Amino acid sequence: MTDIARRIAAIRSTLPDGVELVAVSKFHTVETIAEAYAAGQRVFGESRVQELTAKQAALPASDIRWHFIGHLQTNKVRALVGHAALIESIDSERLLAAVDRESERAGVVSRVLLQVHVAAEETKFGFSPEELLDYFSRRTFEHLRAVHICGLMGMATNTDDRLRVADDFRRVAALHRRISEIAPDLRGFDTLSMGMSDDYPLAIGAGSTMVRVGTAIFGPRQY
Ligand SMILES: *Cc1c(COP(=O)(O)O)cnc(C)c1O
């Protein structure tokens, strides 16, 4: 067993049934990803469009599911649509509209998560909880033609304060429940992507259904 296979197995053994492991492979090589694939991993997360599409071309196995998890610029949407099994990082209505438009044009349905900003840092992208509640109250999602909103993605504050981190995750989970109440007719709005290498156990405690783990599988990234 390789180190990567061992780490994936160790993480999997701690995940409750129904929690999906996204192996965040950004900045790691195709060979490294192939090693994780050989260990049974099928879902990978990438944060740059060109890196995702290049790796997908190099690893064409049709059972790999590529998730996009980085900040998506509107001018890169066309290059991504049709390549990502899930776009986890929709951070504005404008971007959502662009993904809808380009998906319709390409004749595909894009599955997406809306990224919520609850962390203390100013620089993180995402909808505020208020903006999301407003968005679903207005029912603007009914006009989407080629996008399926599958749930929310959130990141906790980058801090050693475990109470703060757990609280951030609970706020995202509560928002997810609240949206399901506001819009009970939303179908398949059941994914809650929360938790990274340092905090995924806390995220699972708060109800995460999808964890995005990079460093704890692949080691540090060389930027
Ligand atoms: C890089 C990244 C991760 C993985 O972070 P690790 O600390 O390496 O596990 C998870 N989610 C997002 C959105 C990221 O950009």
JSON list of C-alpha atoms in Angstrom, two decimals, residues 44-208:
[
{"chain": "A", "resi": 44, "resn": "PHE", "atom": "CA", "xyz": [-11.12, 14.96, -7.11]},
{"chain": "A", "resi": 45, "resn": "GLY", "atom": "CA", "xyz": [-11.23, 18.68, -6.40]},
{"chain": "A", "resi": 46, "resn": "GLU", "atom": "CA", "xyz": [-9.44, 21.32, -8.45]},
{"chain": "A", "resi": 47, "resn": "SER", "atom": "CA", "xyz": [-9.38, 25.09, -8.03]},
{"chain": "A", "resi": 48, "resn": "ARG", "atom": "CA", "xyz": [-8.30, 26.32, -11.48]},
{"chain": "A", "resi": 49, "resn": "VAL", "atom": "CA", "xyz": [-10.19, 25.68, -14.72]},
{"chain": "A", "resi": 50, "resn": "GLN", "atom": "CA", "xyz": [-7.18, 25.03, -16.91]},
{"chain": "A", "resi": 51, "resn": "GLU", "atom": "CA", "xyz": [-5.63, 22.68, -14.38]},
{"chain": "A", "resi": 52, "resn": "LEU", "atom": "CA", "xyz": [-8.88, 20.70, -14.11]},
{"chain": "A", "resi": 53, "resn": "THR", "atom": "CA", "xyz": [-9.38, 20.31, -17.85]},
{"chain": "A", "resi": 54, "resn": "ALA", "atom": "CA", "xyz": [-5.72, 19.43, -18.45]},
{"chain": "A", "resi": 55, "resn": "LYS", "atom": "CA", "xyz": [-5.77, 16.74, -15.76]},
{"chain": "A", "resi": 56, "resn": "GLN", "atom": "CA", "xyz": [-9.09, 15.42, -17.04]},
{"chain": "A", "resi": 57, "resn": "ALA", "atom": "CA", "xyz": [-7.59, 15.05, -20.53]},
{"chain": "A", "resi": 58, "resn": "ALA", "atom": "CA", "xyz": [-4.56, 13.25, -19.07]},
{"chain": "A", "resi": 59, "resn": "LEU", "atom": "CA", "xyz": [-6.75, 10.95, -16.93]},
{"chain": "A", "resi": 60, "resn": "PRO", "atom": "CA", "xyz": [-9.76, 10.21, -19.11]},
{"chain": "A", "resi": 61, "resn": "ALA", "atom": "CA", "xyz": [-11.25, 7.44, -16.93]},
{"chain": "A", "resi": 62, "resn": "SER", "atom": "CA", "xyz": [-14.97, 8.12, -17.23]},
{"chain": "A", "resi": 63, "resn": "ASP", "atom": "CA", "xyz": [-15.64, 7.17, -13.62]},
{"chain": "A", "resi": 64, "resn": "ILE", "atom": "CA", "xyz": [-13.57, 10.08, -12.26]},
{"chain": "A", "resi": 65, "resn": "ARG", "atom": "CA", "xyz": [-15.74, 12.94, -11.01]},
{"chain": "A", "resi": 66, "resn": "TRP", "atom": "CA", "xyz": [-13.99, 16.31, -11.07]},
{"chain": "A", "resi": 67, "resn": "HIS", "atom": "CA", "xyz": [-15.26, 18.96, -8.67]},
{"chain": "A", "resi": 68, "resn": "PHE", "atom": "CA", "xyz": [-14.43, 22.61, -9.17]},
{"chain": "A", "resi": 69, "resn": "ILE", "atom": "CA", "xyz": [-13.77, 24.27, -5.80]},
{"chain": "A", "resi": 70, "resn": "GLY", "atom": "CA", "xyz": [-11.94, 27.53, -6.58]},
{"chain": "A", "resi": 71, "resn": "HIS", "atom": "CA", "xyz": [-13.07, 31.05, -7.36]},
{"chain": "A", "resi": 72, "resn": "LEU", "atom": "CA", "xyz": [-14.58, 30.91, -10.85]},
{"chain": "A", "resi": 73, "resn": "GLN", "atom": "CA", "xyz": [-14.20, 33.95, -13.07]},
{"chain": "A", "resi": 74, "resn": "THR", "atom": "CA", "xyz": [-17.06, 34.63, -15.46]},
{"chain": "A", "resi": 75, "resn": "ASN", "atom": "CA", "xyz": [-14.73, 34.52, -18.45]},
{"chain": "A", "resi": 76, "resn": "LYS", "atom": "CA", "xyz": [-13.69, 30.94, -17.55]},
{"chain": "A", "resi": 77, "resn": "VAL", "atom": "CA", "xyz": [-17.20, 29.53, -17.26]},
{"chain": "A", "resi": 78, "resn": "ARG", "atom": "CA", "xyz": [-17.41, 28.40, -20.87]},
{"chain": "A", "resi": 79, "resn": "ALA", "atom": "CA", "xyz": [-14.18, 26.41, -20.54]},
{"chain": "A", "resi": 80, "resn": "LEU", "atom": "CA", "xyz": [-15.43, 24.64, -17.40]},
{"chain": "A", "resi": 81, "resn": "VAL", "atom": "CA", "xyz": [-19.03, 23.81, -18.24]},
{"chain": "A", "resi": 82, "resn": "GLY", "atom": "CA", "xyz": [-19.37, 20.15, -19.25]},
{"chain": "A", "resi": 83, "resn": "HIS", "atom": "CA", "xyz": [-16.14, 19.19, -17.48]},
{"chain": "A", "resi": 84, "resn": "ALA", "atom": "CA", "xyz": [-17.09, 19.40, -13.80]},
{"chain": "A", "resi": 85, "resn": "ALA", "atom": "CA", "xyz": [-19.41, 16.88, -12.15]},
{"chain": "A", "resi": 86, "resn": "LEU", "atom": "CA", "xyz": [-20.05, 19.53, -9.49]},
{"chain": "A", "resi": 87, "resn": "ILE", "atom": "CA", "xyz": [-19.13, 23.22, -9.33]},
{"chain": "A", "resi": 88, "resn": "GLU", "atom": "CA", "xyz": [-18.91, 23.77, -5.56]},
{"chain": "A", "resi": 89, "resn": "SER", "atom": "CA", "xyz": [-17.99, 27.43, -5.55]},
{"chain": "A", "resi": 90, "resn": "ILE", "atom": "CA", "xyz": [-20.79, 29.53, -7.05]},
{"chain": "A", "resi": 91, "resn": "ASP", "atom": "CA", "xyz": [-20.30, 32.76, -5.14]},
{"chain": "A", "resi": 92, "resn": "SER", "atom": "CA", "xyz": [-22.64, 35.27, -6.79]},
{"chain": "A", "resi": 93, "resn": "GLU", "atom": "CA", "xyz": [-25.94, 35.45, -8.66]},
{"chain": "A", "resi": 94, "resn": "ARG", "atom": "CA", "xyz": [-24.05, 36.84, -11.62]},
{"chain": "A", "resi": 95, "resn": "LEU", "atom": "CA", "xyz": [-21.83, 33.76, -11.76]},
{"chain": "A", "resi": 96, "resn": "LEU", "atom": "CA", "xyz": [-24.83, 31.46, -11.33]},
{"chain": "A", "resi": 97, "resn": "ALA", "atom": "CA", "xyz": [-26.53, 33.17, -14.28]},
{"chain": "A", "resi": 98, "resn": "ALA", "atom": "CA", "xyz": [-23.37, 32.80, -16.38]},
{"chain": "A", "resi": 99, "resn": "VAL", "atom": "CA", "xyz": [-23.13, 29.07, -15.61]},
{"chain": "A", "resi": 100, "resn": "ASP", "atom": "CA", "xyz": [-26.82, 28.67, -16.47]},
{"chain": "A", "resi": 101, "resn": "ARG", "atom": "CA", "xyz": [-26.40, 30.49, -19.77]},
{"chain": "A", "resi": 102, "resn": "GLU", "atom": "CA", "xyz": [-23.27, 28.60, -20.82]},
{"chain": "A", "resi": 103, "resn": "SER", "atom": "CA", "xyz": [-24.70, 25.24, -19.74]},
{"chain": "A", "resi": 104, "resn": "GLU", "atom": "CA", "xyz": [-27.82, 25.77, -21.80]},
{"chain": "A", "resi": 105, "resn": "ARG", "atom": "CA", "xyz": [-25.68, 26.80, -24.75]},
{"chain": "A", "resi": 106, "resn": "ALA", "atom": "CA", "xyz": [-23.58, 23.65, -24.36]},
{"chain": "A", "resi": 107, "resn": "GLY", "atom": "CA", "xyz": [-26.66, 21.45, -23.96]},
{"chain": "A", "resi": 108, "resn": "VAL", "atom": "CA", "xyz": [-25.72, 20.20, -20.49]},
{"chain": "A", "resi": 109, "resn": "VAL", "atom": "CA", "xyz": [-27.11, 20.56, -16.99]},
{"chain": "A", "resi": 110, "resn": "SER", "atom": "CA", "xyz": [-24.51, 21.78, -14.49]},
{"chain": "A", "resi": 111, "resn": "ARG", "atom": "CA", "xyz": [-24.75, 20.60, -10.89]},
{"chain": "A", "resi": 112, "resn": "VAL", "atom": "CA", "xyz": [-23.63, 23.33, -8.50]},
{"chain": "A", "resi": 113, "resn": "LEU", "atom": "CA", "xyz": [-23.33, 24.27, -4.84]},
{"chain": "A", "resi": 114, "resn": "LEU", "atom": "CA", "xyz": [-23.71, 27.82, -3.60]},
{"chain": "A", "resi": 115, "resn": "GLN", "atom": "CA", "xyz": [-20.76, 28.99, -1.52]},
{"chain": "A", "resi": 116, "resn": "VAL", "atom": "CA", "xyz": [-21.67, 30.62, 1.77]},
{"chain": "A", "resi": 117, "resn": "HIS", "atom": "CA", "xyz": [-19.43, 33.05, 3.55]},
{"chain": "A", "resi": 118, "resn": "VAL", "atom": "CA", "xyz": [-19.57, 32.67, 7.33]},
{"chain": "A", "resi": 119, "resn": "ALA", "atom": "CA", "xyz": [-15.86, 32.87, 8.17]},
{"chain": "A", "resi": 120, "resn": "ALA", "atom": "CA", "xyz": [-14.37, 35.89, 9.89]},
{"chain": "A", "resi": 121, "resn": "GLU", "atom": "CA", "xyz": [-11.91, 36.60, 7.06]},
{"chain": "A", "resi": 122, "resn": "GLU", "atom": "CA", "xyz": [-12.97, 39.42, 4.77]},
{"chain": "A", "resi": 123, "resn": "THR", "atom": "CA", "xyz": [-11.29, 37.99, 1.71]},
{"chain": "A", "resi": 124, "resn": "LYS", "atom": "CA", "xyz": [-13.23, 34.76, 1.28]},
{"chain": "A", "resi": 125, "resn": "PHE", "atom": "CA", "xyz": [-15.71, 34.64, -1.56]},
{"chain": "A", "resi": 126, "resn": "GLY", "atom": "CA", "xyz": [-19.32, 33.65, -1.16]},
{"chain": "A", "resi": 127, "resn": "PHE", "atom": "CA", "xyz": [-22.90, 34.67, -0.49]},
{"chain": "A", "resi": 128, "resn": "SER", "atom": "CA", "xyz": [-23.69, 36.00, 2.96]},
{"chain": "A", "resi": 129, "resn": "PRO", "atom": "CA", "xyz": [-26.41, 34.03, 4.80]},
{"chain": "A", "resi": 130, "resn": "GLU", "atom": "CA", "xyz": [-28.74, 37.02, 4.35]},
{"chain": "A", "resi": 131, "resn": "GLU", "atom": "CA", "xyz": [-28.13, 37.12, 0.59]},
{"chain": "A", "resi": 132, "resn": "LEU", "atom": "CA", "xyz": [-28.91, 33.41, 0.30]},
{"chain": "A", "resi": 133, "resn": "LEU", "atom": "CA", "xyz": [-32.12, 33.64, 2.29]},
{"chain": "A", "resi": 134, "resn": "ASP", "atom": "CA", "xyz": [-33.12, 36.57, 0.12]},
{"chain": "A", "resi": 135, "resn": "TYR", "atom": "CA", "xyz": [-32.23, 34.68, -3.06]},
{"chain": "A", "resi": 136, "resn": "PHE", "atom": "CA", "xyz": [-34.41, 31.70, -2.15]},
{"chain": "A", "resi": 137, "resn": "SER", "atom": "CA", "xyz": [-37.26, 33.88, -0.84]},
{"chain": "A", "resi": 138, "resn": "ARG", "atom": "CA", "xyz": [-37.39, 35.64, -4.21]},
{"chain": "A", "resi": 139, "resn": "ARG", "atom": "CA", "xyz": [-37.49, 32.20, -5.85]},
{"chain": "A", "resi": 140, "resn": "THR", "atom": "CA", "xyz": [-35.19, 33.39, -8.62]},
{"chain": "A", "resi": 141, "resn": "PHE", "atom": "CA", "xyz": [-33.93, 29.80, -8.92]},
{"chain": "A", "resi": 142, "resn": "GLU", "atom": "CA", "xyz": [-37.17, 28.92, -10.71]},
{"chain": "A", "resi": 143, "resn": "HIS", "atom": "CA", "xyz": [-35.82, 30.71, -13.78]},
{"chain": "A", "resi": 144, "resn": "LEU", "atom": "CA", "xyz": [-32.70, 28.54, -14.02]},
{"chain": "A", "resi": 145, "resn": "ARG", "atom": "CA", "xyz": [-32.82, 26.39, -17.12]},
{"chain": "A", "resi": 146, "resn": "ALA", "atom": "CA", "xyz": [-29.62, 24.37, -17.11]},
{"chain": "A", "resi": 147, "resn": "VAL", "atom": "CA", "xyz": [-28.37, 24.44, -13.52]},
{"chain": "A", "resi": 148, "resn": "HIS", "atom": "CA", "xyz": [-29.27, 22.16, -10.65]},
{"chain": "A", "resi": 149, "resn": "ILE", "atom": "CA", "xyz": [-28.53, 23.68, -7.23]},
{"chain": "A", "resi": 150, "resn": "CYS", "atom": "CA", "xyz": [-27.56, 20.65, -5.14]},
{"chain": "A", "resi": 151, "resn": "GLY", "atom": "CA", "xyz": [-26.75, 22.35, -1.83]},
{"chain": "A", "resi": 152, "resn": "LEU", "atom": "CA", "xyz": [-24.25, 24.59, -0.09]},
{"chain": "A", "resi": 153, "resn": "MET", "atom": "CA", "xyz": [-20.48, 24.77, 0.36]},
{"chain": "A", "resi": 154, "resn": "GLY", "atom": "CA", "xyz": [-18.92, 26.54, 3.30]},
{"chain": "A", "resi": 155, "resn": "MET", "atom": "CA", "xyz": [-15.54, 27.18, 4.85]},
{"chain": "A", "resi": 156, "resn": "ALA", "atom": "CA", "xyz": [-14.91, 27.92, 8.50]},
{"chain": "A", "resi": 157, "resn": "THR", "atom": "CA", "xyz": [-12.74, 30.68, 9.88]},
{"chain": "A", "resi": 158, "resn": "ASN", "atom": "CA", "xyz": [-9.04, 29.86, 9.66]},
{"chain": "A", "resi": 159, "resn": "THR", "atom": "CA", "xyz": [-8.33, 29.70, 13.39]},
{"chain": "A", "resi": 160, "resn": "ASP", "atom": "CA", "xyz": [-7.19, 27.32, 16.13]},
{"chain": "A", "resi": 161, "resn": "ASP", "atom": "CA", "xyz": [-10.36, 28.20, 18.03]},
{"chain": "A", "resi": 162, "resn": "ARG", "atom": "CA", "xyz": [-12.28, 24.92, 17.63]},
{"chain": "A", "resi": 163, "resn": "LEU", "atom": "CA", "xyz": [-15.43, 26.41, 19.12]},
{"chain": "A", "resi": 164, "resn": "ARG", "atom": "CA", "xyz": [-15.47, 29.13, 16.49]},
{"chain": "A", "resi": 165, "resn": "VAL", "atom": "CA", "xyz": [-14.89, 26.60, 13.70]},
{"chain": "A", "resi": 166, "resn": "ALA", "atom": "CA", "xyz": [-17.67, 24.30, 14.93]},
{"chain": "A", "resi": 167, "resn": "ASP", "atom": "CA", "xyz": [-19.95, 27.32, 15.25]},
{"chain": "A", "resi": 168, "resn": "ASP", "atom": "CA", "xyz": [-19.25, 28.40, 11.65]},
{"chain": "A", "resi": 169, "resn": "PHE", "atom": "CA", "xyz": [-20.15, 24.89, 10.40]},
{"chain": "A", "resi": 170, "resn": "ARG", "atom": "CA", "xyz": [-23.33, 24.84, 12.47]},
{"chain": "A", "resi": 171, "resn": "ARG", "atom": "CA", "xyz": [-24.36, 28.17, 10.94]},
{"chain": "A", "resi": 172, "resn": "VAL", "atom": "CA", "xyz": [-23.96, 26.79, 7.41]},
{"chain": "A", "resi": 173, "resn": "ALA", "atom": "CA", "xyz": [-25.93, 23.65, 8.35]},
{"chain": "A", "resi": 174, "resn": "ALA", "atom": "CA", "xyz": [-28.70, 25.75, 9.91]},
{"chain": "A", "resi": 175, "resn": "LEU", "atom": "CA", "xyz": [-28.85, 27.90, 6.78]},
{"chain": "A", "resi": 176, "resn": "HIS", "atom": "CA", "xyz": [-29.16, 24.75, 4.65]},
{"chain": "A", "resi": 177, "resn": "ARG", "atom": "CA", "xyz": [-32.13, 23.61, 6.75]},
{"chain": "A", "resi": 178, "resn": "ARG", "atom": "CA", "xyz": [-33.70, 27.07, 6.66]},
{"chain": "A", "resi": 179, "resn": "ILE", "atom": "CA", "xyz": [-33.49, 27.22, 2.86]},
{"chain": "A", "resi": 180, "resn": "SER", "atom": "CA", "xyz": [-35.16, 23.81, 2.62]},
{"chain": "A", "resi": 181, "resn": "GLU", "atom": "CA", "xyz": [-38.01, 25.25, 4.69]},
{"chain": "A", "resi": 182, "resn": "ILE", "atom": "CA", "xyz": [-38.29, 28.42, 2.60]},
{"chain": "A", "resi": 183, "resn": "ALA", "atom": "CA", "xyz": [-38.26, 26.43, -0.65]},
{"chain": "A", "resi": 184, "resn": "PRO", "atom": "CA", "xyz": [-39.56, 22.92, 0.18]},
{"chain": "A", "resi": 185, "resn": "ASP", "atom": "CA", "xyz": [-40.04, 22.24, -3.53]},
{"chain": "A", "resi": 186, "resn": "LEU", "atom": "CA", "xyz": [-36.29, 22.49, -4.24]},
{"chain": "A", "resi": 187, "resn": "ARG", "atom": "CA", "xyz": [-35.34, 19.03, -5.43]},
{"chain": "A", "resi": 188, "resn": "GLY", "atom": "CA", "xyz": [-32.09, 17.33, -4.53]},
{"chain": "A", "resi": 189, "resn": "PHE", "atom": "CA", "xyz": [-30.89, 20.22, -2.38]},
{"chain": "A", "resi": 190, "resn": "ASP", "atom": "CA", "xyz": [-29.18, 17.75, -0.07]},
{"chain": "A", "resi": 191, "resn": "THR", "atom": "CA", "xyz": [-25.42, 18.33, -0.27]},
{"chain": "A", "resi": 192, "resn": "LEU", "atom": "CA", "xyz": [-23.56, 20.16, 2.48]},
{"chain": "A", "resi": 193, "resn": "SER", "atom": "CA", "xyz": [-19.89, 20.43, 1.54]},
{"chain": "A", "resi": 194, "resn": "MET", "atom": "CA", "xyz": [-17.93, 21.42, 4.63]},
{"chain": "A", "resi": 195, "resn": "GLY", "atom": "CA", "xyz": [-14.61, 20.38, 6.11]},
{"chain": "A", "resi": 196, "resn": "MET", "atom": "CA", "xyz": [-10.97, 20.33, 5.00]},
{"chain": "A", "resi": 197, "resn": "SER", "atom": "CA", "xyz": [-7.86, 18.55, 6.29]},
{"chain": "A", "resi": 198, "resn": "ASP", "atom": "CA", "xyz": [-7.71, 20.40, 9.61]},
{"chain": "A", "resi": 199, "resn": "ASP", "atom": "CA", "xyz": [-11.38, 20.58, 10.45]},
{"chain": "A", "resi": 200, "resn": "TYR", "atom": "CA", "xyz": [-13.37, 17.86, 8.69]},
{"chain": "A", "resi": 201, "resn": "PRO", "atom": "CA", "xyz": [-14.23, 15.96, 11.90]},
{"chain": "A", "resi": 202, "resn": "LEU", "atom": "CA", "xyz": [-15.85, 19.14, 13.26]},
{"chain": "A", "resi": 203, "resn": "ALA", "atom": "CA", "xyz": [-17.69, 19.62, 9.98]},
{"chain": "A", "resi": 204, "resn": "ILE", "atom": "CA", "xyz": [-19.05, 16.07, 10.13]},
{"chain": "A", "resi": 205, "resn": "GLY", "atom": "CA", "xyz": [-20.19, 16.72, 13.68]},
{"chain": "A", "resi": 206, "resn": "ALA", "atom": "CA", "xyz": [-22.20, 19.64, 12.30]},
{"chain": "A", "resi": 207, "resn": "GLY", "atom": "CA", "xyz": [-23.83, 17.56, 9.53]},
{"chain": "A", "resi": 208, "resn": "SER", "atom": "CA", "xyz": [-21.47, 17.76, 6.55]}
]
